[in-house]
Short mmCIF file of C-alpha atoms and ligand atoms in Angstrom, two decimals:
data_model
loop_
_atom_site.label_atom_id
_atom_site.label_comp_id
_atom_site.label_asym_id
_atom_site.label_seq_id
_atom_site.Cartn_x
_atom_site.Cartn_y
_atom_site.Cartn_z
CA MET G 22 -117.05 -123.43 -124.21
CA LYS G 23 -114.10 -124.89 -122.31
CA ASP G 24 -115.81 -123.88 -119.07
CA GLU G 25 -119.02 -125.63 -119.92
CA LYS G 26 -119.15 -128.85 -117.97
CA MET G 27 -119.09 -132.05 -120.00
CA ILE G 28 -122.29 -134.02 -119.76
CA VAL G 29 -122.65 -137.26 -121.70
CA THR G 30 -125.73 -139.37 -121.04
CA PRO G 31 -127.99 -141.20 -123.50
CA TRP G 32 -130.29 -138.17 -123.44
CA GLU G 33 -127.94 -135.23 -123.17
CA VAL G 34 -124.55 -134.42 -124.66
CA LYS G 35 -123.06 -131.08 -123.66
CA GLY G 36 -119.76 -129.26 -123.25
CA GLU G 37 -116.35 -130.09 -124.62
CA ILE G 38 -116.07 -133.86 -124.89
CA ASP G 39 -113.10 -135.45 -123.15
CA TYR G 40 -113.03 -138.91 -124.72
CA ASP G 41 -110.21 -140.19 -122.52
CA LYS G 42 -112.22 -139.37 -119.47
CA LEU G 43 -115.32 -141.06 -120.88
CA ILE G 44 -113.38 -144.24 -121.56
CA LYS G 45 -112.28 -144.27 -117.95
CA ASP G 46 -115.63 -143.30 -116.47
CA PHE G 47 -117.55 -145.82 -118.55
CA GLY G 48 -114.94 -148.58 -118.21
CA LEU G 49 -114.38 -149.03 -121.96
CA SER G 50 -111.22 -150.25 -123.68
CA LEU G 51 -109.33 -148.29 -126.30
CA ILE G 52 -109.03 -150.08 -129.62
CA ASP G 53 -105.31 -150.81 -129.77
CA GLU G 54 -103.18 -151.25 -132.89
CA LYS G 55 -103.51 -155.02 -132.76
CA LEU G 56 -107.29 -154.81 -132.82
CA TYR G 57 -107.29 -152.16 -135.56
CA LYS G 58 -105.17 -154.53 -137.61
CA LYS G 59 -107.49 -157.40 -136.95
CA LEU G 60 -110.50 -155.33 -137.96
CA GLY G 61 -108.60 -154.12 -141.00
CA LYS G 62 -108.01 -157.68 -142.12
CA HIS G 63 -111.75 -158.05 -142.59
CA VAL G 64 -112.93 -154.52 -143.33
CA GLY G 65 -109.98 -153.30 -145.39
CA ASN G 66 -108.71 -149.76 -145.26
CA ASN G 67 -111.74 -148.25 -143.57
CA LEU G 68 -112.02 -144.49 -143.09
CA PHE G 69 -113.86 -144.63 -139.75
CA LEU G 70 -111.19 -146.94 -138.37
CA ARG G 71 -108.02 -145.40 -139.74
CA ARG G 72 -109.17 -141.96 -138.54
CA LYS G 73 -110.05 -143.46 -135.17
CA ILE G 74 -113.60 -142.17 -135.33
CA PHE G 75 -114.50 -145.56 -133.89
CA PHE G 76 -112.01 -145.72 -131.06
CA ALA G 77 -113.29 -147.75 -128.09
CA HIS G 78 -114.91 -151.12 -127.49
CA ARG G 79 -116.11 -153.81 -125.19
CA ASP G 80 -115.30 -157.45 -125.91
CA LEU G 81 -114.23 -157.13 -129.55
CA GLU G 82 -111.73 -159.94 -128.94
CA PHE G 83 -114.62 -162.19 -127.97
CA ILE G 84 -116.42 -161.37 -131.23
CA PHE G 85 -113.33 -162.34 -133.24
CA LYS G 86 -112.73 -165.48 -131.24
CA GLU G 87 -116.27 -166.72 -131.83
CA PHE G 88 -116.16 -165.65 -135.47
CA GLU G 89 -113.00 -167.65 -136.04
CA LYS G 90 -114.72 -170.68 -134.50
CA GLY G 91 -117.55 -170.26 -137.00
CA ASN G 92 -119.96 -168.69 -134.50
CA LYS G 93 -120.97 -165.61 -136.48
CA PHE G 94 -122.16 -162.52 -134.67
CA TYR G 95 -124.92 -160.18 -135.78
CA LEU G 96 -124.94 -156.39 -135.70
CA TYR G 97 -127.35 -154.16 -133.82
CA ASN G 98 -127.77 -150.42 -133.34
CA GLY G 99 -130.50 -147.85 -133.55
CA ARG G 100 -131.86 -144.39 -133.46
CA GLY G 101 -134.40 -142.44 -131.44
CA PRO G 102 -136.91 -140.93 -133.89
CA SER G 103 -137.34 -137.54 -132.24
CA GLY G 104 -136.75 -135.56 -135.41
CA HIS G 105 -135.31 -135.71 -138.88
CA THR G 106 -132.00 -137.48 -139.42
CA HIS G 107 -128.91 -135.29 -139.60
CA LEU G 108 -125.47 -136.07 -140.99
CA GLY G 109 -124.05 -137.04 -137.60
CA HIS G 110 -126.70 -139.72 -137.20
CA LEU G 111 -125.55 -141.49 -140.35
CA ILE G 112 -122.12 -142.46 -139.04
CA THR G 113 -123.00 -145.51 -136.96
CA PHE G 114 -125.26 -146.84 -139.73
CA LEU G 115 -122.69 -146.31 -142.47
CA PHE G 116 -120.09 -148.08 -140.37
CA ALA G 117 -122.40 -150.95 -139.40
CA LYS G 118 -123.23 -151.45 -143.08
CA GLN G 119 -119.52 -151.66 -143.87
CA LEU G 120 -119.06 -154.24 -141.12
CA GLN G 121 -122.09 -156.12 -142.39
CA ASP G 122 -120.66 -156.30 -145.91
CA ALA G 123 -117.22 -157.31 -144.66
CA PHE G 124 -118.39 -160.09 -142.36
CA ASP G 125 -121.58 -160.98 -144.23
CA VAL G 126 -123.80 -160.90 -141.14
CA LYS G 127 -127.33 -159.99 -140.16
CA TYR G 128 -128.04 -156.44 -138.97
CA LEU G 129 -130.88 -155.22 -136.73
CA ILE G 130 -131.77 -151.55 -136.40
CA GLN G 131 -134.05 -150.38 -133.61
CA LEU G 132 -136.10 -147.20 -133.78
CA THR G 133 -137.00 -146.32 -130.22
CA ASP G 134 -140.25 -144.46 -130.83
CA ASP G 135 -141.40 -145.41 -127.32
CA GLU G 136 -138.27 -143.84 -125.84
CA LYS G 137 -138.64 -140.54 -127.63
CA PHE G 138 -142.30 -140.30 -126.64
CA LEU G 139 -141.41 -140.92 -122.99
CA PHE G 140 -138.36 -138.68 -122.77
CA LYS G 141 -139.44 -135.66 -124.84
CA ASP G 142 -142.16 -133.57 -123.26
CA ASP G 143 -143.24 -131.94 -126.49
CA LEU G 144 -143.54 -135.07 -128.65
CA ASN G 145 -146.81 -136.94 -129.01
CA LEU G 146 -147.22 -140.43 -130.42
CA GLU G 147 -148.27 -139.16 -133.84
CA ASP G 148 -145.06 -137.10 -134.08
CA VAL G 149 -142.86 -140.09 -133.30
CA ASP G 150 -144.78 -142.23 -135.81
CA LYS G 151 -143.98 -139.66 -138.46
CA PHE G 152 -140.29 -139.48 -137.59
CA THR G 153 -140.06 -143.26 -137.38
CA TYR G 154 -141.24 -143.37 -140.99
CA GLU G 155 -138.92 -140.55 -142.10
CA ASN G 156 -135.88 -142.03 -140.32
CA THR G 157 -136.60 -145.47 -141.79
CA LEU G 158 -136.29 -143.97 -145.27
CA ASP G 159 -132.86 -142.57 -144.38
CA LEU G 160 -131.68 -145.97 -143.17
CA ILE G 161 -132.86 -147.81 -146.27
CA ALA G 162 -131.27 -145.08 -148.43
CA LEU G 163 -127.84 -146.18 -147.20
CA ASP G 164 -128.10 -149.12 -149.63
CA MET G 165 -129.33 -151.56 -146.99
CA ASN G 166 -130.05 -155.12 -148.05
CA PRO G 167 -133.55 -156.27 -146.99
CA GLU G 168 -132.53 -159.92 -146.89
CA LYS G 169 -130.06 -159.31 -144.10
CA THR G 170 -131.17 -156.04 -142.53
CA LYS G 171 -134.29 -155.58 -140.44
CA ILE G 172 -135.69 -152.45 -138.86
CA ILE G 173 -137.63 -152.57 -135.61
CA SER G 174 -140.00 -149.88 -134.42
CA ASN G 175 -140.64 -150.70 -130.78
CA LEU G 176 -144.29 -149.72 -131.17
CA LYS G 177 -144.90 -151.70 -134.34
CA TYR G 178 -143.07 -154.78 -133.05
CA ALA G 179 -144.42 -154.40 -129.54
CA LYS G 180 -145.71 -157.93 -129.04
CA THR G 181 -142.32 -159.53 -129.55
CA MET G 182 -140.41 -156.71 -127.89
CA TYR G 183 -142.55 -156.44 -124.76
CA ARG G 184 -142.42 -160.14 -123.99
CA GLN G 185 -138.61 -160.10 -124.02
CA ALA G 186 -138.28 -156.71 -122.31
CA LEU G 187 -140.26 -158.09 -119.38
CA ARG G 188 -137.60 -160.73 -118.83
CA VAL G 189 -134.95 -158.01 -118.63
CA ALA G 190 -137.04 -155.69 -116.47
CA LYS G 191 -137.55 -158.43 -113.88
CA LYS G 192 -133.78 -158.62 -113.35
CA LEU G 193 -133.24 -154.87 -113.17
CA THR G 194 -133.80 -152.98 -109.94
CA PHE G 195 -134.87 -149.36 -109.57
CA SER G 196 -131.70 -148.68 -107.66
CA THR G 197 -129.51 -149.83 -110.57
CA ALA G 198 -131.54 -147.75 -113.05
CA LYS G 199 -131.16 -144.73 -110.78
CA ALA G 200 -127.43 -145.22 -110.36
CA VAL G 201 -126.76 -145.75 -114.07
CA PHE G 202 -129.11 -143.16 -115.58
CA GLY G 203 -129.50 -140.64 -112.76
CA PHE G 204 -133.28 -141.00 -112.52
CA THR G 205 -135.06 -139.17 -109.73
CA ASN G 206 -138.50 -139.21 -108.13
CA ASP G 207 -139.70 -136.89 -110.89
CA THR G 208 -138.81 -139.33 -113.67
CA ASN G 209 -141.87 -140.87 -115.30
CA VAL G 210 -142.16 -144.62 -114.77
CA GLY G 211 -142.04 -145.41 -118.50
CA SER G 212 -138.56 -143.93 -118.71
CA ILE G 213 -137.37 -146.12 -115.87
CA PHE G 214 -138.54 -149.24 -117.73
CA PHE G 215 -137.23 -148.13 -121.12
CA THR G 216 -133.69 -149.51 -121.05
CA SER G 217 -135.23 -153.00 -121.01
CA MET G 218 -136.54 -152.32 -124.53
CA GLN G 219 -133.18 -151.16 -125.81
CA SER G 220 -131.52 -154.35 -124.59
CA VAL G 221 -133.91 -156.71 -126.41
CA PRO G 222 -132.33 -156.56 -129.89
CA ALA G 223 -129.01 -157.51 -128.23
CA PHE G 224 -130.37 -161.03 -127.59
CA ILE G 225 -133.45 -161.40 -129.79
CA GLU G 226 -131.54 -163.42 -132.39
CA SER G 227 -130.57 -165.90 -129.69
CA VAL G 228 -134.25 -166.21 -128.73
CA LYS G 229 -135.31 -166.71 -132.33
CA ARG G 230 -132.66 -169.23 -133.25
CA GLY G 231 -132.73 -171.06 -129.92
CA LYS G 232 -129.00 -170.79 -129.29
CA LYS G 233 -126.53 -168.19 -128.08
CA ILE G 234 -125.47 -165.80 -130.85
CA PRO G 235 -122.89 -163.06 -130.24
CA CYS G 236 -124.07 -159.51 -130.85
CA LEU G 237 -121.89 -156.52 -131.78
CA ILE G 238 -123.25 -153.00 -131.32
CA PRO G 239 -121.58 -150.11 -133.18
CA HIS G 240 -122.81 -146.96 -131.43
CA ALA G 241 -121.98 -143.41 -130.36
CA ILE G 242 -120.41 -143.41 -126.93
CA ASP G 243 -123.36 -141.75 -125.15
CA GLN G 244 -125.43 -144.95 -125.45
CA ASP G 245 -122.99 -147.05 -123.46
CA PRO G 246 -124.92 -146.90 -120.15
CA HIS G 247 -127.76 -148.92 -121.73
CA PHE G 248 -125.38 -151.65 -122.73
CA ARG G 249 -123.64 -151.67 -119.37
CA VAL G 250 -127.00 -152.66 -117.94
CA ALA G 251 -127.59 -155.19 -120.72
CA ARG G 252 -124.18 -156.76 -120.10
CA ASP G 253 -125.13 -157.21 -116.49
CA VAL G 254 -128.57 -158.69 -117.10
CA LEU G 255 -128.26 -160.80 -120.25
CA PRO G 256 -126.00 -163.50 -118.81
CA LYS G 257 -128.61 -163.95 -116.08
CA LEU G 258 -131.07 -164.86 -118.83
CA GLY G 259 -128.63 -167.27 -120.44
CA TYR G 260 -127.26 -165.05 -123.24
CA TYR G 261 -123.87 -163.59 -124.10
CA LYS G 262 -122.98 -160.10 -122.99
CA PRO G 263 -123.29 -157.83 -126.03
CA ALA G 264 -119.99 -156.56 -127.42
CA SER G 265 -119.74 -153.00 -128.66
CA ILE G 266 -117.63 -150.54 -130.61
CA GLN G 267 -117.96 -146.83 -129.87
CA CYS G 268 -117.55 -143.71 -131.99
CA LYS G 269 -117.06 -140.02 -131.42
CA PHE G 270 -119.66 -137.38 -132.23
CA LEU G 271 -119.69 -135.38 -135.43
CA PRO G 272 -119.73 -131.81 -134.13
CA GLY G 273 -122.47 -129.33 -134.95
CA LEU G 274 -121.81 -126.20 -136.96
CA GLY G 275 -122.13 -123.80 -134.03
CA LYS G 276 -119.38 -122.31 -131.92
CA GLY G 277 -117.29 -125.00 -130.27
CA GLY G 278 -118.94 -127.64 -132.42
CA LYS G 279 -122.27 -127.11 -130.80
CA MET G 280 -125.29 -128.81 -132.27
CA SER G 281 -128.59 -127.91 -130.81
CA ALA G 282 -132.18 -128.82 -131.54
CA SER G 283 -133.22 -125.31 -130.60
CA GLU G 284 -130.87 -123.98 -133.27
CA PRO G 285 -131.69 -126.06 -136.34
CA ASP G 286 -129.05 -124.25 -138.38
CA THR G 287 -126.28 -126.01 -136.43
CA ALA G 288 -127.08 -129.36 -138.03
CA ILE G 289 -127.56 -130.46 -141.63
CA PHE G 290 -130.56 -132.70 -142.08
CA THR G 291 -130.92 -135.28 -144.81
CA ILE G 292 -134.03 -133.51 -146.13
CA ASP G 293 -132.35 -130.10 -146.38
CA THR G 294 -132.53 -128.28 -149.70
CA PRO G 295 -129.41 -127.04 -151.49
CA LYS G 296 -130.30 -123.57 -150.25
CA ASP G 297 -130.50 -124.75 -146.61
CA ILE G 298 -127.15 -126.49 -146.94
CA GLU G 299 -125.51 -123.46 -148.48
CA ARG G 300 -126.85 -121.17 -145.75
CA LYS G 301 -125.91 -123.45 -142.87
CA VAL G 302 -122.40 -124.17 -144.07
CA MET G 303 -121.68 -120.55 -144.97
CA ASN G 304 -122.85 -119.46 -141.50
CA ALA G 305 -120.89 -122.13 -139.65
CA PHE G 306 -118.45 -121.27 -136.91
CA THR G 307 -114.84 -121.90 -138.01
CA GLY G 308 -111.33 -121.89 -136.67
CA GLY G 309 -110.61 -118.83 -138.81
CA ARG G 310 -109.44 -115.37 -137.77
CA ASP G 311 -111.44 -112.19 -137.66
CA THR G 312 -109.93 -110.62 -140.77
CA VAL G 313 -108.40 -111.84 -144.01
CA GLU G 314 -105.08 -110.20 -143.08
CA GLU G 315 -104.91 -112.00 -139.75
CA GLN G 316 -105.89 -115.26 -141.39
CA ARG G 317 -103.07 -114.94 -143.91
CA LYS G 318 -100.60 -114.00 -141.18
CA LEU G 319 -101.58 -116.35 -138.34
CA GLY G 320 -103.30 -119.17 -140.18
CA GLY G 321 -106.51 -120.89 -139.07
CA GLU G 322 -107.20 -123.40 -136.32
CA PRO G 323 -108.55 -126.60 -137.89
CA GLU G 324 -108.41 -128.28 -134.45
CA ILE G 325 -111.38 -126.26 -133.27
CA CYS G 326 -113.12 -125.95 -136.64
CA PRO G 327 -116.36 -127.86 -137.26
CA VAL G 328 -116.00 -127.32 -141.01
CA TYR G 329 -112.71 -129.21 -140.93
CA GLN G 330 -114.37 -131.95 -138.89
CA TYR G 331 -116.98 -132.46 -141.61
CA TYR G 332 -114.19 -133.14 -144.07
CA TYR G 333 -112.50 -135.41 -141.54
CA PHE G 334 -115.58 -137.49 -140.70
CA LEU G 335 -117.32 -137.69 -144.05
CA PHE G 336 -116.39 -135.40 -146.90
CA GLU G 337 -112.69 -135.91 -147.65
CA LYS G 338 -111.98 -139.56 -148.15
CA ASN G 339 -108.44 -139.04 -149.40
CA ASP G 340 -105.95 -138.80 -146.50
CA GLU G 341 -103.40 -136.88 -148.56
CA GLU G 342 -105.96 -134.27 -149.55
CA LEU G 343 -107.16 -133.99 -145.98
CA LYS G 344 -103.64 -133.37 -144.78
CA LYS G 345 -103.13 -130.74 -147.45
CA ARG G 346 -106.31 -128.99 -146.41
CA TYR G 347 -105.18 -129.01 -142.79
CA GLU G 348 -101.77 -127.62 -143.56
CA LYS G 349 -103.01 -124.99 -145.97
CA CYS G 350 -105.39 -123.79 -143.27
CA LYS G 351 -102.63 -123.70 -140.67
CA ARG G 352 -100.43 -121.65 -142.97
CA GLY G 353 -103.19 -119.22 -143.84
CA LYS G 354 -103.21 -120.31 -147.47
CA VAL G 355 -106.92 -120.98 -147.56
CA LEU G 356 -109.72 -118.72 -146.44
CA CYS G 357 -112.72 -120.03 -144.55
CA GLY G 358 -115.14 -118.83 -147.23
CA ASP G 359 -113.50 -121.02 -149.87
CA CYS G 360 -113.23 -124.00 -147.54
CA LYS G 361 -116.93 -123.68 -146.73
CA LYS G 362 -117.96 -123.31 -150.36
CA GLU G 363 -116.21 -126.55 -151.24
CA LEU G 364 -117.80 -128.35 -148.29
CA ALA G 365 -121.28 -127.06 -149.22
CA LYS G 366 -120.74 -128.36 -152.75
CA ARG G 367 -119.80 -131.82 -151.49
CA ILE G 368 -122.69 -132.02 -149.04
CA LYS G 369 -125.14 -130.92 -151.73
CA LYS G 370 -123.89 -133.65 -154.03
CA PHE G 371 -124.11 -136.29 -151.32
CA LEU G 372 -127.61 -135.28 -150.23
CA ALA G 373 -128.97 -135.02 -153.77
CA GLU G 374 -128.05 -138.69 -154.19
CA HIS G 375 -129.36 -139.60 -150.75
CA GLN G 376 -132.68 -137.87 -151.37
CA LYS G 377 -133.20 -139.83 -154.58
CA LYS G 378 -132.58 -143.08 -152.72
CA ARG G 379 -134.87 -141.91 -149.95
CA GLU G 380 -137.72 -141.54 -152.43
CA LYS G 381 -137.10 -145.02 -153.79
CA ALA G 382 -137.02 -146.39 -150.24
CA LYS G 383 -140.74 -145.63 -149.91
CA GLU G 384 -141.52 -148.52 -152.24
CA VAL G 385 -139.57 -151.13 -150.26
CA ILE G 386 -140.13 -150.08 -146.66
CA ASP G 387 -142.26 -153.17 -145.93
CA LYS G 388 -139.38 -155.46 -146.80
CA PHE G 389 -137.35 -154.01 -143.93
CA LEU G 390 -139.82 -153.42 -141.09
CA LEU G 391 -140.51 -156.14 -138.55
CA VAL G 392 -144.16 -155.85 -137.56
CA ASP G 393 -146.27 -158.01 -135.28
N1 LIG N 14 -131.52 -144.72 -127.73
C1 LIG N 14 -130.93 -144.46 -129.01
C2 LIG N 14 -131.10 -142.98 -129.36
O1 LIG N 14 -131.75 -142.24 -128.70
C3 LIG N 14 -131.48 -145.33 -130.10
C4 LIG N 14 -130.99 -146.75 -130.02
C5 LIG N 14 -131.75 -147.88 -129.81
C6 LIG N 14 -129.67 -147.20 -130.17
N2 LIG N 14 -131.00 -148.97 -129.83
C7 LIG N 14 -129.70 -148.62 -130.05
C8 LIG N 14 -128.46 -146.54 -130.44
C9 LIG N 14 -128.55 -149.36 -130.17
C10 LIG N 14 -127.31 -147.30 -130.54
C11 LIG N 14 -127.35 -148.69 -130.41
O2 LIG N 14 -130.58 -142.54 -130.36
#
């Protein structure tokens, strides 16, 4: 795994992720203690912040400065509906919801059905329509408030989106798109245009309200190239540069934290049955030793263990308990089988709840979707 080259683009994430390098390559800023404190003043003792799962940003100071002047920002992020939602996908939405509650602001979520159709050879438009619907249910199931939260499908809101995307596209050259995204002569022309669509929700509120409104985008770090482009173009159209806050990836359950679409057992999907969850967790790669004796003698390696990461990101909210779990593992006092069983139990409980809310979401979907 170590030898596998790191690749992080909006469409491909591979290899061992070196977050320090990404910060440098992308030109992001680390969230320093002062900013964590400032966030904490509003958001309280937030798990994603205190565990530094959200760790980098662009222009957060600007967001605070405007907020303190009474110029409230709005939140924006999204998802590409190329399949069912898995646990890793939930993180940016959970966090955005927490920010929304803390600051009492509007929140836009974009489902880039157009993108997934263009970038995935094996997906047709009917497939993406289906996943757009399924993913929308997952978003609403996170207790979203329809008064303040709106969901955009690029295809269903095409009239509004296309008009604004054109304004962006006119200011974006092919050479910039090539340099930022690595497009080649074989890239289809829709893909080259696409980033214009992803930038629209970053200024659409300013268009609608007829004045400049700051926008904050909580997203996984791979999406940053889109917003680099948006930050370049939007001021040319008379809008603020979007600010952003970036998170790390929840690893998959495969060796080295690998998650792969071709191996569906390396990710846990929100629609998985208790049996699926049990099987996937019990088969996960761990930082454990080959035999029980070795485990007891040498201890495990939580640093490289995806099971531990699932506790860290989502399933152990208590810091003391998390630390205990880490140390017990290190000292060989807990066996991987037991650690996995407990995790499977917690995931099953979480998803049973989520699936109930998902069913209920079907009745209110129209309150969330922007359609034109
Ligand atoms: N392109 C993203 C994906 O494939 C989806 C997306 C659209 C998004 N708008 C966004 C992600 C804003 C983060 C922030 O998942």
